[in-house]
Amino acid sequence: GTLLASARAVGDSGTPLLGINLGSLGFLTQLTPQQLLPALEAICKGDYQIEPRMVLEAETEGMDTAESPYALNDVVLNNGPVSRLIDINLCVNGEDIVTYKADGLVISTPTRSTAYSLAVGGPIMHPRMEAMIAAPISAFALTTRPMIFAPDDVHEIKIVSEEHHGGLALDGQVMLPLKNSSSVIIKKADFHIKFIVFPENTFYKVLKSKLHWGHTPRAL
């Protein structure tokens, strides 16, 4: 959460971020506190890499212009405080794609394909990729599955249930009430968030250590 807030504060300034893991999982925070000083020495020597990450931009009726409309992780439309199914229509580039009957819909970047999107059945994607994942939350249909879209596609999502409102969350930090007459436009932002990474901490190594990727249940 702290790193996400930092990414929102940095915005399009181009300032690179270095994440230190003080919690439990932390895919965005590659280093432990014990690795911080050696990492700073390496940075001073120029022995590091910059990895740009795709950012989403959301626009909807009622969004305050003072609020940052960007999300590094995901944009989530959900059923708000009322626990019931809602109908969510998804259009891409003006074409009607599908109407989900679900608890909500996650539009995610590859950076956070290992977070909420993964929890609702979405694919794991390398964070350097440019794409958008649309993954329904608890969809009431066996044939409804997450979909991957091109990075330049423009998504429009809207609650079409009768007399039902929902909520919109950007990175789980900016929360907005959403009326069923409001459309949300989600597209790729015109800038990237830059992260400082080190060759020894690859995405695949983090995947194995954090999610025990490829381990059998008996090995755990």
PDB file of N, CA and C in Angstrom, residues 120-180:
ATOM      1  N   VAL A 120      -9.005 -13.961  -8.553  1.00  0.00           N
ATOM      2  CA  VAL A 120     -10.289 -14.256  -9.183  1.00  0.00           C
ATOM      3  C   VAL A 120     -10.109 -15.071 -10.467  1.00  0.00           C
ATOM      4  N   GLY A 121      -8.937 -15.686 -10.622  1.00  0.00           N
ATOM      5  CA  GLY A 121      -8.740 -16.614 -11.734  1.00  0.00           C
ATOM      6  C   GLY A 121      -8.022 -16.070 -12.941  1.00  0.00           C
ATOM      7  N   GLY A 122      -7.458 -14.859 -12.846  1.00  0.00           N
ATOM      8  CA  GLY A 122      -6.749 -14.266 -13.970  1.00  0.00           C
ATOM      9  C   GLY A 122      -5.371 -14.888 -14.173  1.00  0.00           C
ATOM     10  N   PRO A 123      -4.744 -14.651 -15.328  1.00  0.00           N
ATOM     11  CA  PRO A 123      -3.437 -15.234 -15.637  1.00  0.00           C
ATOM     12  C   PRO A 123      -2.298 -14.450 -14.993  1.00  0.00           C
ATOM     13  N   ILE A 124      -1.177 -15.130 -14.784  1.00  0.00           N
ATOM     14  CA  ILE A 124       0.039 -14.459 -14.343  1.00  0.00           C
ATOM     15  C   ILE A 124       0.769 -13.951 -15.584  1.00  0.00           C
ATOM     16  N   MET A 125       1.120 -12.666 -15.581  1.00  0.00           N
ATOM     17  CA  MET A 125       1.814 -12.060 -16.710  1.00  0.00           C
ATOM     18  C   MET A 125       3.087 -11.375 -16.222  1.00  0.00           C
ATOM     19  N   HIS A 126       4.114 -11.391 -17.063  1.00  0.00           N
ATOM     20  CA  HIS A 126       5.344 -10.694 -16.695  1.00  0.00           C
ATOM     21  C   HIS A 126       5.057  -9.197 -16.633  1.00  0.00           C
ATOM     22  N   PRO A 127       5.539  -8.517 -15.586  1.00  0.00           N
ATOM     23  CA  PRO A 127       5.198  -7.102 -15.411  1.00  0.00           C
ATOM     24  C   PRO A 127       5.732  -6.181 -16.501  1.00  0.00           C
ATOM     25  N   ARG A 128       6.685  -6.629 -17.308  1.00  0.00           N
ATOM     26  CA  ARG A 128       7.174  -5.781 -18.393  1.00  0.00           C
ATOM     27  C   ARG A 128       6.240  -5.793 -19.597  1.00  0.00           C
ATOM     28  N   MET A 129       5.273  -6.689 -19.598  1.00  0.00           N
ATOM     29  CA  MET A 129       4.348  -6.773 -20.720  1.00  0.00           C
ATOM     30  C   MET A 129       3.396  -5.580 -20.731  1.00  0.00           C
ATOM     31  N   GLU A 130       2.857  -5.302 -21.896  1.00  0.00           N
ATOM     32  CA  GLU A 130       1.872  -4.235 -22.062  1.00  0.00           C
ATOM     33  C   GLU A 130       0.556  -4.900 -22.443  1.00  0.00           C
ATOM     34  N   ALA A 131      -0.400  -4.900 -21.542  1.00  0.00           N
ATOM     35  CA  ALA A 131      -1.695  -5.526 -21.788  1.00  0.00           C
ATOM     36  C   ALA A 131      -2.641  -5.152 -20.661  1.00  0.00           C
ATOM     37  N   MET A 132      -3.923  -5.454 -20.848  1.00  0.00           N
ATOM     38  CA  MET A 132      -4.919  -5.266 -19.804  1.00  0.00           C
ATOM     39  C   MET A 132      -5.692  -6.567 -19.621  1.00  0.00           C
ATOM     40  N   ILE A 133      -5.931  -6.913 -18.364  1.00  0.00           N
ATOM     41  CA  ILE A 133      -6.667  -8.133 -18.029  1.00  0.00           C
ATOM     42  C   ILE A 133      -8.032  -7.743 -17.481  1.00  0.00           C
ATOM     43  N   ALA A 134      -9.080  -8.327 -18.039  1.00  0.00           N
ATOM     44  CA  ALA A 134     -10.441  -8.136 -17.516  1.00  0.00           C
ATOM     45  C   ALA A 134     -10.868  -9.448 -16.861  1.00  0.00           C
ATOM     46  N   ALA A 135     -11.040  -9.433 -15.542  1.00  0.00           N
ATOM     47  CA  ALA A 135     -11.373 -10.656 -14.809  1.00  0.00           C
ATOM     48  C   ALA A 135     -12.601 -10.420 -13.935  1.00  0.00           C
ATOM     49  N   PRO A 136     -13.698 -11.127 -14.179  1.00  0.00           N
ATOM     50  CA  PRO A 136     -14.897 -10.960 -13.354  1.00  0.00           C
ATOM     51  C   PRO A 136     -14.708 -11.571 -11.971  1.00  0.00           C
ATOM     52  N   ILE A 137     -15.398 -11.001 -10.984  1.00  0.00           N
ATOM     53  CA  ILE A 137     -15.344 -11.493  -9.616  1.00  0.00           C
ATOM     54  C   ILE A 137     -16.561 -12.374  -9.361  1.00  0.00           C
ATOM     55  N   SER A 138     -16.322 -13.655  -9.107  1.00  0.00           N
ATOM     56  CA  SER A 138     -17.400 -14.606  -8.805  1.00  0.00           C
ATOM     57  C   SER A 138     -18.517 -14.537  -9.837  1.00  0.00           C
ATOM     58  N   ALA A 139     -18.145 -14.729 -11.096  1.00  0.00           N
ATOM     59  CA  ALA A 139     -19.126 -14.655 -12.183  1.00  0.00           C
ATOM     60  C   ALA A 139     -20.115 -15.813 -12.098  1.00  0.00           C
ATOM     61  N   PHE A 140     -21.383 -15.513 -12.366  1.00  0.00           N
ATOM     62  CA  PHE A 140     -22.434 -16.530 -12.320  1.00  0.00           C
ATOM     63  C   PHE A 140     -22.598 -17.135 -13.720  1.00  0.00           C
ATOM     64  N   ALA A 141     -21.520 -17.757 -14.214  1.00  0.00           N
ATOM     65  CA  ALA A 141     -21.545 -18.404 -15.534  1.00  0.00           C
ATOM     66  C   ALA A 141     -20.278 -19.226 -15.685  1.00  0.00           C
ATOM     67  N   LEU A 142     -20.434 -20.500 -16.019  1.00  0.00           N
ATOM     68  CA  LEU A 142     -19.272 -21.373 -16.180  1.00  0.00           C
ATOM     69  C   LEU A 142     -18.462 -21.006 -17.412  1.00  0.00           C
ATOM     70  N   THR A 143     -19.082 -20.325 -18.362  1.00  0.00           N
ATOM     71  CA  THR A 143     -18.389 -19.999 -19.615  1.00  0.00           C
ATOM     72  C   THR A 143     -17.678 -18.642 -19.566  1.00  0.00           C
ATOM     73  N   THR A 144     -17.831 -17.915 -18.477  1.00  0.00           N
ATOM     74  CA  THR A 144     -17.198 -16.600 -18.372  1.00  0.00           C
ATOM     75  C   THR A 144     -15.802 -16.750 -17.801  1.00  0.00           C
ATOM     76  N   ARG A 145     -14.815 -16.269 -18.540  1.00  0.00           N
ATOM     77  CA  ARG A 145     -13.418 -16.391 -18.128  1.00  0.00           C
ATOM     78  C   ARG A 145     -12.717 -15.047 -18.286  1.00  0.00           C
ATOM     79  N   PRO A 146     -11.589 -14.866 -17.593  1.00  0.00           N
ATOM     80  CA  PRO A 146     -10.810 -13.632 -17.785  1.00  0.00           C
ATOM     81  C   PRO A 146     -10.324 -13.517 -19.228  1.00  0.00           C
ATOM     82  N   MET A 147     -10.159 -12.276 -19.681  1.00  0.00           N
ATOM     83  CA  MET A 147      -9.691 -12.005 -21.038  1.00  0.00           C
ATOM     84  C   MET A 147      -8.521 -11.037 -20.991  1.00  0.00           C
ATOM     85  N   ILE A 148      -7.601 -11.172 -21.963  1.00  0.00           N
ATOM     86  CA  ILE A 148      -6.456 -10.278 -22.089  1.00  0.00           C
ATOM     87  C   ILE A 148      -6.665  -9.401 -23.315  1.00  0.00           C
ATOM     88  N   PHE A 149      -6.461  -8.093 -23.134  1.00  0.00           N
ATOM     89  CA  PHE A 149      -6.678  -7.149 -24.218  1.00  0.00           C
ATOM     90  C   PHE A 149      -5.387  -6.391 -24.531  1.00  0.00           C
ATOM     91  N   ALA A 150      -5.331  -5.836 -25.735  1.00  0.00           N
ATOM     92  CA  ALA A 150      -4.176  -5.052 -26.162  1.00  0.00           C
ATOM     93  C   ALA A 150      -4.046  -3.791 -25.309  1.00  0.00           C
ATOM     94  N   PRO A 151      -2.827  -3.284 -25.130  1.00  0.00           N
ATOM     95  CA  PRO A 151      -2.628  -2.136 -24.237  1.00  0.00           C
ATOM     96  C   PRO A 151      -3.299  -0.852 -24.695  1.00  0.00           C
ATOM     97  N   ASP A 152      -3.512  -0.706 -25.992  1.00  0.00           N
ATOM     98  CA  ASP A 152      -4.110   0.526 -26.504  1.00  0.00           C
ATOM     99  C   ASP A 152      -5.627   0.452 -26.606  1.00  0.00           C
ATOM    100  N   ASP A 153      -6.209  -0.668 -26.208  1.00  0.00           N
ATOM    101  CA  ASP A 153      -7.669  -0.771 -26.214  1.00  0.00           C
ATOM    102  C   ASP A 153      -8.276   0.157 -25.152  1.00  0.00           C
ATOM    103  N   VAL A 154      -9.412   0.716 -25.489  1.00  0.00           N
ATOM    104  CA  VAL A 154     -10.141   1.585 -24.555  1.00  0.00           C
ATOM    105  C   VAL A 154     -11.348   0.811 -24.029  1.00  0.00           C
ATOM    106  N   HIS A 155     -11.385   0.613 -22.711  1.00  0.00           N
ATOM    107  CA  HIS A 155     -12.461  -0.135 -22.071  1.00  0.00           C
ATOM    108  C   HIS A 155     -13.518   0.823 -21.521  1.00  0.00           C
ATOM    109  N   GLU A 156     -14.761   0.444 -21.706  1.00  0.00           N
ATOM    110  CA  GLU A 156     -15.864   1.162 -21.082  1.00  0.00           C
ATOM    111  C   GLU A 156     -16.689   0.154 -20.304  1.00  0.00           C
ATOM    112  N   ILE A 157     -16.800   0.347 -18.987  1.00  0.00           N
ATOM    113  CA  ILE A 157     -17.574  -0.570 -18.153  1.00  0.00           C
ATOM    114  C   ILE A 157     -18.706   0.207 -17.490  1.00  0.00           C
ATOM    115  N   LYS A 158     -19.818  -0.493 -17.293  1.00  0.00           N
ATOM    116  CA  LYS A 158     -21.017   0.175 -16.794  1.00  0.00           C
ATOM    117  C   LYS A 158     -21.916  -0.839 -16.101  1.00  0.00           C
ATOM    118  N   ILE A 159     -22.456  -0.452 -14.951  1.00  0.00           N
ATOM    119  CA  ILE A 159     -23.447  -1.282 -14.274  1.00  0.00           C
ATOM    120  C   ILE A 159     -24.782  -1.110 -14.980  1.00  0.00           C
ATOM    121  N   VAL A 160     -25.351  -2.214 -15.423  1.00  0.00           N
ATOM    122  CA  VAL A 160     -26.621  -2.144 -16.149  1.00  0.00           C
ATOM    123  C   VAL A 160     -27.755  -2.815 -15.371  1.00  0.00           C
ATOM    124  N   SER A 161     -27.467  -3.189 -14.115  1.00  0.00           N
ATOM    125  CA  SER A 161     -28.527  -3.739 -13.270  1.00  0.00           C
ATOM    126  C   SER A 161     -29.561  -2.656 -12.998  1.00  0.00           C
ATOM    127  N   GLU A 162     -30.800  -3.090 -12.777  1.00  0.00           N
ATOM    128  CA  GLU A 162     -31.860  -2.135 -12.517  1.00  0.00           C
ATOM    129  C   GLU A 162     -31.778  -1.609 -11.094  1.00  0.00           C
ATOM    130  N   GLU A 163     -31.727  -0.307 -10.966  1.00  0.00           N
ATOM    131  CA  GLU A 163     -31.751   0.363  -9.662  1.00  0.00           C
ATOM    132  C   GLU A 163     -30.691  -0.194  -8.712  1.00  0.00           C
ATOM    133  N   HIS A 164     -29.466  -0.255  -9.178  1.00  0.00           N
ATOM    134  CA  HIS A 164     -28.396  -0.703  -8.282  1.00  0.00           C
ATOM    135  C   HIS A 164     -27.155   0.133  -8.512  1.00  0.00           C
ATOM    136  N   HIS A 165     -26.546   0.559  -7.409  1.00  0.00           N
ATOM    137  CA  HIS A 165     -25.321   1.322  -7.464  1.00  0.00           C
ATOM    138  C   HIS A 165     -24.158   0.434  -7.034  1.00  0.00           C
ATOM    139  N   GLY A 166     -22.935   0.837  -7.381  1.00  0.00           N
ATOM    140  CA  GLY A 166     -21.754   0.089  -6.995  1.00  0.00           C
ATOM    141  C   GLY A 166     -20.650   1.033  -6.571  1.00  0.00           C
ATOM    142  N   GLY A 167     -19.442   0.493  -6.559  1.00  0.00           N
ATOM    143  CA  GLY A 167     -18.287   1.289  -6.181  1.00  0.00           C
ATOM    144  C   GLY A 167     -17.142   1.071  -7.140  1.00  0.00           C
ATOM    145  N   LEU A 168     -16.285   2.078  -7.251  1.00  0.00           N
ATOM    146  CA  LEU A 168     -15.113   2.009  -8.112  1.00  0.00           C
ATOM    147  C   LEU A 168     -13.883   2.247  -7.252  1.00  0.00           C
ATOM    148  N   ALA A 169     -12.895   1.343  -7.361  1.00  0.00           N
ATOM    149  CA  ALA A 169     -11.668   1.454  -6.568  1.00  0.00           C
ATOM    150  C   ALA A 169     -10.461   1.499  -7.491  1.00  0.00           C
ATOM    151  N   LEU A 170      -9.591   2.477  -7.272  1.00  0.00           N
ATOM    152  CA  LEU A 170      -8.335   2.582  -8.012  1.00  0.00           C
ATOM    153  C   LEU A 170      -7.201   2.184  -7.074  1.00  0.00           C
ATOM    154  N   ASP A 171      -6.571   1.071  -7.362  1.00  0.00           N
ATOM    155  CA  ASP A 171      -5.492   0.533  -6.520  1.00  0.00           C
ATOM    156  C   ASP A 171      -5.932   0.327  -5.078  1.00  0.00           C
ATOM    157  N   GLY A 172      -7.240   0.202  -4.861  1.00  0.00           N
ATOM    158  CA  GLY A 172      -7.746   0.005  -3.513  1.00  0.00           C
ATOM    159  C   GLY A 172      -7.565   1.204  -2.607  1.00  0.00           C
ATOM    160  N   GLN A 173      -7.207   2.369  -3.170  1.00  0.00           N
ATOM    161  CA  GLN A 173      -6.911   3.551  -2.352  1.00  0.00           C
ATOM    162  C   GLN A 173      -7.831   4.729  -2.643  1.00  0.00           C
ATOM    163  N   VAL A 174      -8.269   4.854  -3.871  1.00  0.00           N
ATOM    164  CA  VAL A 174      -9.243   5.881  -4.233  1.00  0.00           C
ATOM    165  C   VAL A 174     -10.575   5.177  -4.457  1.00  0.00           C
ATOM    166  N   MET A 175     -11.569   5.486  -3.646  1.00  0.00           N
ATOM    167  CA  MET A 175     -12.865   4.833  -3.706  1.00  0.00           C
ATOM    168  C   MET A 175     -13.922   5.839  -4.133  1.00  0.00           C
ATOM    169  N   LEU A 176     -14.712   5.458  -5.132  1.00  0.00           N
ATOM    170  CA  LEU A 176     -15.749   6.343  -5.650  1.00  0.00           C
ATOM    171  C   LEU A 176     -17.078   5.608  -5.736  1.00  0.00           C
ATOM    172  N   PRO A 177     -18.178   6.253  -5.301  1.00  0.00           N
ATOM    173  CA  PRO A 177     -19.497   5.644  -5.522  1.00  0.00           C
ATOM    174  C   PRO A 177     -19.828   5.707  -7.010  1.00  0.00           C
ATOM    175  N   LEU A 178     -20.544   4.730  -7.476  1.00  0.00           N
ATOM    176  CA  LEU A 178     -20.852   4.656  -8.913  1.00  0.00           C
ATOM    177  C   LEU A 178     -22.332   4.364  -9.095  1.00  0.00           C
ATOM    178  N   LYS A 179     -23.010   5.218  -9.860  1.00  0.00           N
ATOM    179  CA  LYS A 179     -24.411   4.999 -10.180  1.00  0.00           C
ATOM    180  C   LYS A 179     -24.514   4.071 -11.379  1.00  0.00           C
ATOM    181  N   ASN A 180     -25.659   3.394 -11.482  1.00  0.00           N
ATOM    182  CA  ASN A 180     -25.795   2.451 -12.585  1.00  0.00           C
ATOM    183  C   ASN A 180     -25.935   3.145 -13.934  1.00  0.00           C
TER     184      ASN A 180
END
